[in-house]
Amino acid sequence: MRFRHQDGTVVHLGYCSNVHQAEDLDGVLAQLAQYAEPVCERLGVNRLGVGLWLARDAVSELVADAGELARLKTELAARGLETVTLNAFPYAGFHRDVVKKDVYLPDWAEEARLRYTLDCAQVLAALLPDDAERGSVSTLPLAWREPWPAERAGAARRALDRLADGLAAIEAGTGCRIRVGFEPEPGCVVETTAQAVRELGGLDPERLGVCLDACHLAVQFEEPAAALNRLSEAGIPVVKLQASCAVEAADPADPAARAALRRLAEPRFLHQTRTWHLGDVSGTDDLGHALDGGLPTTSGPWRTHFHAPLHADPEPPLRTTAAHLADALAGLLGGPAAHCDHIEVETYTWSVLPDPPTDLPGGIAAELAWARDRLTGLGLKEEPS
């Protein structure tokens, strides 16, 4: 879906396909038919944005075979789908039984991460609609925070310079500008916008910036207005917003809240949990540890990195940070200038909810409808599809 901001910017809204399990091209094409096309129908639109997650094997296949790349582009168009953004954070194996910290591998100190990201950018340049101004690729915030010795930090910084050069070469060869956004996440080298300014400052702002994940922002108790102002003052663009909600327990000592949280402490994904008290944020690397005594219950609310559906309330007395997401959207798009043009709904956790949905396309469509309502409420006009 596309929206027109009052300044004339076209804002793209879609959902991220990392919710689906497929790591080769045939699997990705099957996703389009099984999920994305029905989402389109539920929303009653003729054009739907899909932020593709293409695992390393799928990207390698597309880079090596121009015919397969053309087939993917044709299938997208035939089904009323468009892709202006890729999620290149997970490298592979995102739907294994246990993912946890493996999602941060390879990190930006390793050559494989640079090659994968540039290959994703090359593929995206070929998939971009002819009238799209630019594309975006999201990636991890350098690495998990430890171990991160100086030599690895230096290698990563050199890789980012090579990334900017590679993106410039893609633009020179294709005419398509692709920007890469580093996604601050709790527990990583870059987990806050302040750390983004420290670690990413001085990079090419025409091609490198941040992917702001609203769930991560909320878990770190960062207020959207202050976070966006910090990035703007540092000259770091928000190349993509991942529209997502965290889970919050207002009173983590409440037995009902703890029981509901316990049902979210599942083994596949990492669920970093934070609390805030008197201006200080503290936390644990996973929800189970927090529940087993790793986090105090008397200092303040808990927020957990569990991407909750945008439109639905979790099990009471838990709630989501949907209001925080709405504030982020308002900060980026509610003023006279649009500060972001790619919005991607990224709820990849449907399959690990305590009660997984039987109608996934319906759930995704409901999330996109929620986001559409927020965008039109900010004065953006939905473009005819």
Tab-separated table of C-alpha atoms in Angstrom:
chain	number	residue	atom	x	y	z
A	1	MET	CA	0.000	0.000	0.000
A	2	ARG	CA	1.133	3.519	-0.725
A	3	PHE	CA	0.305	6.795	0.972
A	4	ARG	CA	1.006	10.385	0.013
A	5	HIS	CA	2.411	12.666	2.708
A	6	GLN	CA	1.523	16.346	2.639
A	7	ASP	CA	5.041	17.172	1.440
A	8	GLY	CA	4.533	14.911	-1.572
A	9	THR	CA	6.592	11.967	-0.305
A	10	VAL	CA	5.225	8.538	-1.194
A	11	VAL	CA	5.215	6.362	1.917
A	12	HIS	CA	5.211	2.584	1.388
A	13	LEU	CA	3.479	0.260	3.875
A	14	GLY	CA	3.892	-3.512	3.794
A	15	TYR	CA	4.572	-6.530	5.956
A	16	CYS	CA	7.745	-8.531	6.443
A	17	SER	CA	7.848	-12.070	5.093
A	18	ASN	CA	10.214	-13.323	7.802
A	19	VAL	CA	7.040	-14.546	9.512
A	20	HIS	CA	6.978	-17.325	6.891
A	21	GLN	CA	9.262	-20.339	6.834
A	22	ALA	CA	11.080	-20.566	3.498
A	23	GLU	CA	14.766	-20.395	2.658
A	24	ASP	CA	14.843	-21.115	-1.080
A	25	LEU	CA	13.205	-19.411	-4.041
A	26	ASP	CA	10.483	-22.016	-4.533
A	27	GLY	CA	9.506	-21.608	-0.903
A	28	VAL	CA	9.401	-17.818	-1.216
A	29	LEU	CA	7.166	-18.070	-4.282
A	30	ALA	CA	4.853	-20.437	-2.416
A	31	GLN	CA	4.580	-17.843	0.380
A	32	LEU	CA	3.301	-15.257	-2.066
A	33	ALA	CA	0.436	-17.506	-3.101
A	34	GLN	CA	-0.370	-18.952	0.321
A	35	TYR	CA	-0.151	-15.793	2.416
A	36	ALA	CA	0.561	-12.488	0.655
A	37	GLU	CA	-2.121	-12.791	-2.019
A	38	PRO	CA	-4.853	-13.658	0.523
A	39	VAL	CA	-3.732	-10.678	2.673
A	40	CYS	CA	-4.227	-8.487	-0.389
A	41	GLU	CA	-7.735	-9.870	-0.816
A	42	ARG	CA	-8.646	-9.372	2.862
A	43	LEU	CA	-7.600	-5.732	2.677
A	44	GLY	CA	-9.444	-5.173	-0.590
A	45	VAL	CA	-6.406	-3.681	-2.304
A	46	ASN	CA	-4.825	-4.381	-5.663
A	47	ARG	CA	-1.279	-3.592	-4.532
A	48	LEU	CA	0.371	-4.770	-1.331
A	49	GLY	CA	3.880	-4.152	-0.086
A	50	VAL	CA	5.894	-7.208	0.954
A	51	GLY	CA	9.230	-6.707	2.667
A	52	LEU	CA	10.956	-9.906	1.664
A	53	TRP	CA	13.267	-11.907	3.871
A	54	LEU	CA	15.545	-13.825	1.528
A	55	ALA	CA	17.891	-16.237	3.290
A	56	ARG	CA	21.483	-16.604	2.113
A	57	ASP	CA	20.690	-19.594	-0.150
A	58	ALA	CA	17.790	-17.813	-1.821
A	59	VAL	CA	19.845	-14.669	-2.418
A	60	SER	CA	22.703	-16.700	-3.866
A	61	GLU	CA	20.258	-18.374	-6.238
A	62	LEU	CA	18.864	-15.033	-7.403
A	63	VAL	CA	22.270	-13.404	-7.874
A	64	ALA	CA	23.551	-16.352	-9.879
A	65	ASP	CA	20.522	-16.754	-12.151
A	66	ALA	CA	18.995	-13.734	-13.885
A	67	GLY	CA	16.125	-15.885	-15.080
A	68	GLU	CA	15.137	-16.786	-11.523
A	69	LEU	CA	15.342	-13.138	-10.481
A	70	ALA	CA	13.060	-12.235	-13.386
A	71	ARG	CA	10.682	-15.011	-12.319
A	72	LEU	CA	10.431	-13.587	-8.803
A	73	LYS	CA	9.750	-10.085	-10.147
A	74	THR	CA	7.087	-11.439	-12.501
A	75	GLU	CA	5.384	-13.388	-9.722
A	76	LEU	CA	5.300	-10.326	-7.486
A	77	ALA	CA	3.703	-8.211	-10.205
A	78	ALA	CA	1.206	-10.916	-11.196
A	79	ARG	CA	-0.056	-11.133	-7.616
A	80	GLY	CA	-0.348	-7.374	-7.042
A	81	LEU	CA	2.689	-7.290	-4.760
A	82	GLU	CA	5.598	-4.876	-4.670
A	83	THR	CA	8.901	-4.936	-2.821
A	84	VAL	CA	10.778	-1.781	-1.870
A	85	THR	CA	12.548	-3.221	1.172
A	86	LEU	CA	14.339	-6.396	2.254
A	87	ASN	CA	14.979	-7.676	5.752
A	88	ALA	CA	18.590	-8.875	5.731
A	89	PHE	CA	18.944	-9.222	9.507
A	90	PRO	CA	18.549	-13.037	9.733
A	91	TYR	CA	21.133	-14.724	7.533
A	92	ALA	CA	19.620	-18.216	7.560
A	93	GLY	CA	17.797	-20.675	9.802
A	94	PHE	CA	15.346	-18.129	11.208
A	95	HIS	CA	12.708	-20.792	11.821
A	96	ARG	CA	14.892	-23.452	13.400
A	97	ASP	CA	13.609	-24.898	16.668
A	98	VAL	CA	16.138	-22.729	18.540
A	99	VAL	CA	17.430	-19.452	17.069
A	100	LYS	CA	18.242	-17.183	20.037
A	101	LYS	CA	21.640	-15.434	19.616
A	102	ASP	CA	22.435	-17.225	16.363
A	103	VAL	CA	20.333	-14.580	14.609
A	104	TYR	CA	23.269	-12.177	15.047
A	105	LEU	CA	25.630	-14.389	13.042
A	106	PRO	CA	27.559	-13.670	10.945
A	107	ASP	CA	28.134	-10.200	12.359
A	108	TRP	CA	29.601	-7.122	10.699
A	109	ALA	CA	33.188	-8.116	11.528
A	110	GLU	CA	32.804	-11.058	9.116
A	111	GLU	CA	33.098	-10.861	5.344
A	112	ALA	CA	30.036	-13.064	4.879
A	113	ARG	CA	27.778	-10.360	6.343
A	114	LEU	CA	29.024	-7.711	3.920
A	115	ARG	CA	28.684	-10.019	0.898
A	116	TYR	CA	25.184	-11.095	1.877
A	117	THR	CA	24.013	-7.513	2.395
A	118	LEU	CA	25.391	-6.301	-0.916
A	119	ASP	CA	23.839	-9.283	-2.678
A	120	CYS	CA	20.501	-8.378	-1.079
A	121	ALA	CA	20.899	-4.806	-2.301
A	122	GLN	CA	21.660	-6.052	-5.814
A	123	VAL	CA	18.547	-8.233	-5.809
A	124	LEU	CA	16.400	-5.411	-4.461
A	125	ALA	CA	17.597	-3.048	-7.178
A	126	ALA	CA	16.203	-5.518	-9.715
A	127	LEU	CA	12.883	-5.921	-7.856
A	128	LEU	CA	12.131	-2.251	-7.249
A	129	PRO	CA	9.032	-0.944	-9.006
A	130	ASP	CA	9.964	1.454	-11.779
A	131	ASP	CA	8.322	4.384	-9.985
A	132	ALA	CA	9.857	3.722	-6.543
A	133	GLU	CA	12.248	6.443	-5.458
A	134	ARG	CA	14.610	4.082	-3.608
A	135	GLY	CA	14.915	0.815	-1.748
A	136	SER	CA	15.976	-0.131	1.770
A	137	VAL	CA	17.661	-3.114	3.390
A	138	SER	CA	17.640	-3.628	7.160
A	139	THR	CA	20.485	-5.353	8.969
A	140	LEU	CA	21.707	-6.187	12.455
A	141	PRO	CA	23.205	-3.524	14.753
A	142	LEU	CA	26.801	-4.656	14.110
A	143	ALA	CA	26.841	-7.628	16.496
A	144	TRP	CA	25.768	-9.048	19.821
A	145	ARG	CA	27.496	-6.931	22.459
A	146	GLU	CA	30.031	-9.553	23.510
A	147	PRO	CA	32.624	-10.497	22.644
A	148	TRP	CA	33.335	-7.297	20.730
A	149	PRO	CA	37.053	-6.508	21.067
A	150	ALA	CA	38.612	-3.509	19.374
A	151	GLU	CA	39.913	-5.501	16.420
A	152	ARG	CA	36.418	-6.762	15.547
A	153	ALA	CA	34.958	-3.287	15.967
A	154	GLY	CA	37.622	-1.976	13.598
A	155	ALA	CA	36.910	-4.690	11.053
A	156	ALA	CA	33.218	-3.848	11.172
A	157	ARG	CA	33.863	-0.154	10.637
A	158	ARG	CA	35.960	-0.919	7.587
A	159	ALA	CA	33.190	-3.184	6.305
A	160	LEU	CA	30.693	-0.321	6.567
A	161	ASP	CA	32.902	1.879	4.406
A	162	ARG	CA	33.057	-0.924	1.852
A	163	LEU	CA	29.281	-1.297	2.126
A	164	ALA	CA	28.761	2.351	1.213
A	165	ASP	CA	31.129	1.954	-1.747
A	166	GLY	CA	29.284	-1.173	-2.863
A	167	LEU	CA	25.909	0.551	-2.672
A	168	ALA	CA	27.280	3.441	-4.713
A	169	ALA	CA	28.460	0.958	-7.347
A	170	ILE	CA	25.010	-0.658	-7.463
A	171	GLU	CA	23.426	2.745	-7.963
A	172	ALA	CA	25.894	3.589	-10.718
A	173	GLY	CA	25.146	0.319	-12.476
A	174	THR	CA	21.371	0.181	-12.063
A	175	GLY	CA	20.217	3.732	-11.397
A	176	CYS	CA	18.603	2.507	-8.154
A	177	ARG	CA	19.540	3.945	-4.781
A	178	ILE	CA	19.484	1.337	-2.031
A	179	ARG	CA	19.958	2.406	1.579
A	180	VAL	CA	20.933	0.093	4.437
A	181	GLY	CA	19.526	0.604	7.922
A	182	PHE	CA	21.189	-0.776	11.051
A	183	GLU	CA	18.533	-1.892	13.507
A	184	PRO	CA	19.225	-1.049	17.179
A	185	GLU	CA	18.245	-3.992	19.359
A	186	PRO	CA	18.510	-4.686	23.100
A	187	GLY	CA	21.679	-6.544	24.000
A	188	CYS	CA	23.615	-5.636	20.869
A	189	VAL	CA	26.574	-3.361	20.219
A	190	VAL	CA	23.987	-0.792	19.123
A	191	GLU	CA	20.927	-1.180	21.322
A	192	THR	CA	19.805	2.467	21.628
A	193	THR	CA	19.704	5.524	19.408
A	194	ALA	CA	22.436	7.098	21.550
A	195	GLN	CA	24.673	4.138	20.734
A	196	ALA	CA	23.654	4.424	17.070
A	197	VAL	CA	24.955	7.991	17.067
A	198	ARG	CA	28.200	6.837	18.693
A	199	GLU	CA	28.817	3.804	16.487
A	200	LEU	CA	27.327	4.914	13.174
A	201	GLY	CA	28.123	8.602	13.149
A	202	GLY	CA	30.209	9.815	10.235
A	203	LEU	CA	28.956	7.204	7.773
A	204	ASP	CA	27.566	8.100	4.352
A	205	PRO	CA	24.060	9.444	5.182
A	206	GLU	CA	22.948	9.063	1.573
A	207	ARG	CA	23.240	5.293	1.820
A	208	LEU	CA	23.555	4.275	5.484
A	209	GLY	CA	21.252	4.983	8.407
A	210	VAL	CA	19.087	3.172	10.926
A	211	CYS	CA	16.129	0.870	10.726
A	212	LEU	CA	14.070	1.889	13.725
A	213	ASP	CA	12.206	-1.048	15.253
A	214	ALA	CA	9.452	0.351	17.468
A	215	CYS	CA	9.384	-2.749	19.670
A	216	HIS	CA	13.104	-2.436	20.393
A	217	LEU	CA	12.735	1.288	21.036
A	218	ALA	CA	9.988	0.624	23.574
A	219	VAL	CA	11.869	-2.200	25.323
A	220	GLN	CA	14.752	0.219	25.929
A	221	PHE	CA	12.265	2.802	27.283
A	222	GLU	CA	13.301	5.328	24.643
A	223	GLU	CA	10.709	8.005	23.988
A	224	PRO	CA	10.156	8.330	20.234
A	225	ALA	CA	10.358	12.116	20.068
A	226	ALA	CA	13.697	12.260	21.879
A	227	ALA	CA	15.096	9.314	19.916
A	228	LEU	CA	14.133	10.807	16.565
A	229	ASN	CA	15.529	14.199	17.524
A	230	ARG	CA	18.822	12.569	18.581
A	231	LEU	CA	19.178	10.830	15.220
A	232	SER	CA	18.223	13.952	13.283
A	233	GLU	CA	20.752	16.116	15.091
A	234	ALA	CA	23.447	13.540	14.285
A	235	GLY	CA	22.468	13.487	10.607
A	236	ILE	CA	21.531	9.790	10.702
A	237	PRO	CA	18.456	9.019	8.566
A	238	VAL	CA	15.696	6.577	9.466
A	239	VAL	CA	15.632	4.485	6.304
A	240	LYS	CA	12.862	2.187	7.543
A	241	LEU	CA	10.479	1.896	10.476
A	242	GLN	CA	9.556	-1.583	11.566
A	243	ALA	CA	6.074	-1.210	12.970
A	244	SER	CA	6.081	-3.527	15.954
A	245	CYS	CA	4.874	-3.709	19.547
A	246	ALA	CA	6.532	-5.044	22.677
A	247	VAL	CA	4.721	-6.714	25.568
A	248	GLU	CA	4.504	-4.781	28.837
A	249	ALA	CA	3.714	-5.913	32.369
A	250	ALA	CA	2.771	-2.837	34.378
A	251	ASP	CA	3.163	-4.799	37.627
A	252	PRO	CA	5.596	-7.685	37.103
A	253	ALA	CA	5.013	-8.836	40.691
A	254	ASP	CA	1.364	-9.613	39.913
A	255	PRO	CA	0.973	-13.425	39.791
A	256	ALA	CA	-1.397	-13.154	36.825
A	257	ALA	CA	1.117	-11.057	34.905
A	258	ARG	CA	3.921	-13.481	35.702
A	259	ALA	CA	1.820	-16.444	34.590
A	260	ALA	CA	1.000	-14.687	31.297
A	261	LEU	CA	4.661	-13.791	30.772
A	262	ARG	CA	5.708	-17.369	31.507
A	263	ARG	CA	3.584	-18.494	28.560
A	264	LEU	CA	5.604	-16.166	26.311
A	265	ALA	CA	8.993	-17.534	27.434
A	266	GLU	CA	9.415	-19.899	24.487
A	267	PRO	CA	12.618	-21.535	23.223
A	268	ARG	CA	12.989	-20.283	19.642
A	269	PHE	CA	13.569	-16.533	19.829
A	270	LEU	CA	15.404	-14.274	22.247
A	271	HIS	CA	13.080	-12.166	24.393
A	272	GLN	CA	15.224	-9.508	26.023
A	273	THR	CA	13.414	-7.950	28.988
A	274	ARG	CA	13.967	-4.523	30.506
A	275	THR	CA	12.681	-2.496	33.431
A	276	TRP	CA	12.854	1.231	34.113
A	277	HIS	CA	13.233	2.930	37.447
A	278	LEU	CA	14.150	6.533	38.217
A	279	GLY	CA	15.665	7.060	34.799
A	280	ASP	CA	17.728	3.880	34.731
A	281	VAL	CA	17.132	0.913	32.421
A	282	SER	CA	18.255	-2.559	33.469
A	283	GLY	CA	17.431	-5.963	32.145
A	284	THR	CA	18.173	-9.539	31.201
A	285	ASP	CA	18.956	-11.194	27.901
A	286	ASP	CA	15.892	-13.449	27.941
A	287	LEU	CA	12.461	-13.501	29.541
A	288	GLY	CA	12.958	-16.816	31.312
A	289	HIS	CA	15.944	-15.429	33.194
A	290	ALA	CA	13.947	-12.356	34.207
A	291	LEU	CA	11.123	-14.526	35.556
A	292	ASP	CA	13.577	-16.737	37.441
A	293	GLY	CA	14.854	-13.822	39.513
A	294	GLY	CA	17.172	-12.045	37.105
A	295	LEU	CA	15.141	-8.827	37.141
A	296	PRO	CA	13.566	-7.022	40.105
A	297	THR	CA	9.776	-6.883	40.223
A	298	THR	CA	9.531	-3.854	42.490
A	299	SER	CA	11.338	-1.176	40.495
A	300	GLY	CA	8.937	-0.559	37.622
A	301	PRO	CA	7.168	-2.082	34.626
A	302	TRP	CA	8.767	-4.751	32.482
A	303	ARG	CA	8.901	-4.588	28.715
A	304	THR	CA	9.751	-7.698	26.727
A	305	HIS	CA	11.097	-8.099	23.210
A	306	PHE	CA	8.211	-10.194	21.971
A	307	HIS	CA	6.701	-8.790	18.792
A	308	ALA	CA	2.992	-8.728	19.615
A	309	PRO	CA	0.291	-8.267	16.946
A	310	LEU	CA	-0.344	-4.561	16.444
A	311	HIS	CA	-4.113	-4.749	16.602
A	312	ALA	CA	-4.703	-7.227	19.430
A	313	ASP	CA	-4.331	-7.173	23.198
A	314	PRO	CA	-2.233	-9.913	24.833
A	315	GLU	CA	-3.419	-12.022	27.720
A	316	PRO	CA	-4.507	-9.742	30.613
A	317	PRO	CA	-3.117	-8.085	32.588
A	318	LEU	CA	-0.372	-7.717	29.977
A	319	ARG	CA	-0.604	-4.977	27.393
A	320	THR	CA	1.346	-3.895	24.337
A	321	THR	CA	3.289	-0.747	23.509
A	322	ALA	CA	0.928	0.154	20.643
A	323	ALA	CA	0.656	3.732	21.924
A	324	HIS	CA	4.454	4.000	21.790
A	325	LEU	CA	4.378	2.797	18.162
A	326	ALA	CA	1.703	5.372	17.352
A	327	ASP	CA	3.975	8.058	18.811
A	328	ALA	CA	6.850	6.863	16.612
A	329	LEU	CA	4.645	7.045	13.520
A	330	ALA	CA	3.526	10.527	14.510
A	331	GLY	CA	7.119	11.653	15.028
A	332	LEU	CA	8.173	10.380	11.627
A	333	LEU	CA	5.129	11.328	9.586
A	334	GLY	CA	2.904	13.646	11.598
A	335	GLY	CA	4.624	16.910	10.747
A	336	PRO	CA	5.084	18.974	7.595
A	337	ALA	CA	7.972	16.754	6.429
A	338	ALA	CA	8.130	12.980	6.083
A	339	HIS	CA	11.189	11.569	7.874
A	340	CYS	CA	10.744	7.983	6.684
A	341	ASP	CA	9.140	6.474	3.594
A	342	HIS	CA	9.276	2.711	4.283
A	343	ILE	CA	7.004	1.251	6.985
A	344	GLU	CA	7.186	-2.513	7.516
A	345	VAL	CA	4.915	-4.418	9.880
A	346	GLU	CA	7.214	-7.026	11.407
A	347	THR	CA	5.412	-9.486	13.660
A	348	TYR	CA	7.451	-12.637	13.107
A	349	THR	CA	6.271	-14.310	16.318
A	350	TRP	CA	2.812	-15.525	15.290
A	351	SER	CA	3.936	-19.171	15.368
A	352	VAL	CA	5.260	-18.953	18.945
A	353	LEU	CA	2.256	-17.220	20.479
A	354	PRO	CA	0.621	-19.271	23.246
A	355	ASP	CA	-2.365	-19.693	20.890
A	356	PRO	CA	-1.049	-19.468	17.313
A	357	PRO	CA	-3.665	-18.239	14.840
A	358	THR	CA	-5.443	-20.575	12.479
A	359	ASP	CA	-5.894	-17.715	10.002
A	360	LEU	CA	-2.511	-16.063	9.553
A	361	PRO	CA	-3.492	-13.986	6.472
A	362	GLY	CA	-6.392	-12.577	8.467
A	363	GLY	CA	-4.094	-11.605	11.317
A	364	ILE	CA	-1.569	-9.929	9.020
A	365	ALA	CA	-4.363	-8.079	7.223
A	366	ALA	CA	-5.712	-6.832	10.557
A	367	GLU	CA	-2.267	-5.508	11.500
A	368	LEU	CA	-1.908	-3.700	8.193
A	369	ALA	CA	-5.389	-2.231	8.596
A	370	TRP	CA	-4.341	-0.955	12.044
A	371	ALA	CA	-1.256	0.687	10.525
A	372	ARG	CA	-3.268	2.101	7.618
A	373	ASP	CA	-5.697	3.719	10.046
A	374	ARG	CA	-2.807	5.362	11.935
A	375	LEU	CA	-1.279	6.722	8.733
A	376	THR	CA	-4.544	8.164	7.447
A	377	GLY	CA	-5.174	9.562	10.929
A	378	LEU	CA	-1.922	11.510	10.543
A	379	GLY	CA	-3.253	13.068	7.335
A	380	LEU	CA	-1.577	10.799	4.788
A	381	LYS	CA	-3.714	9.995	1.758
A	382	GLU	CA	-3.905	6.400	0.588
A	383	GLU	CA	-2.944	6.178	-3.067
A	384	PRO	CA	-5.279	4.303	-5.434
A	385	SER	CA	-3.889	0.794	-5.970
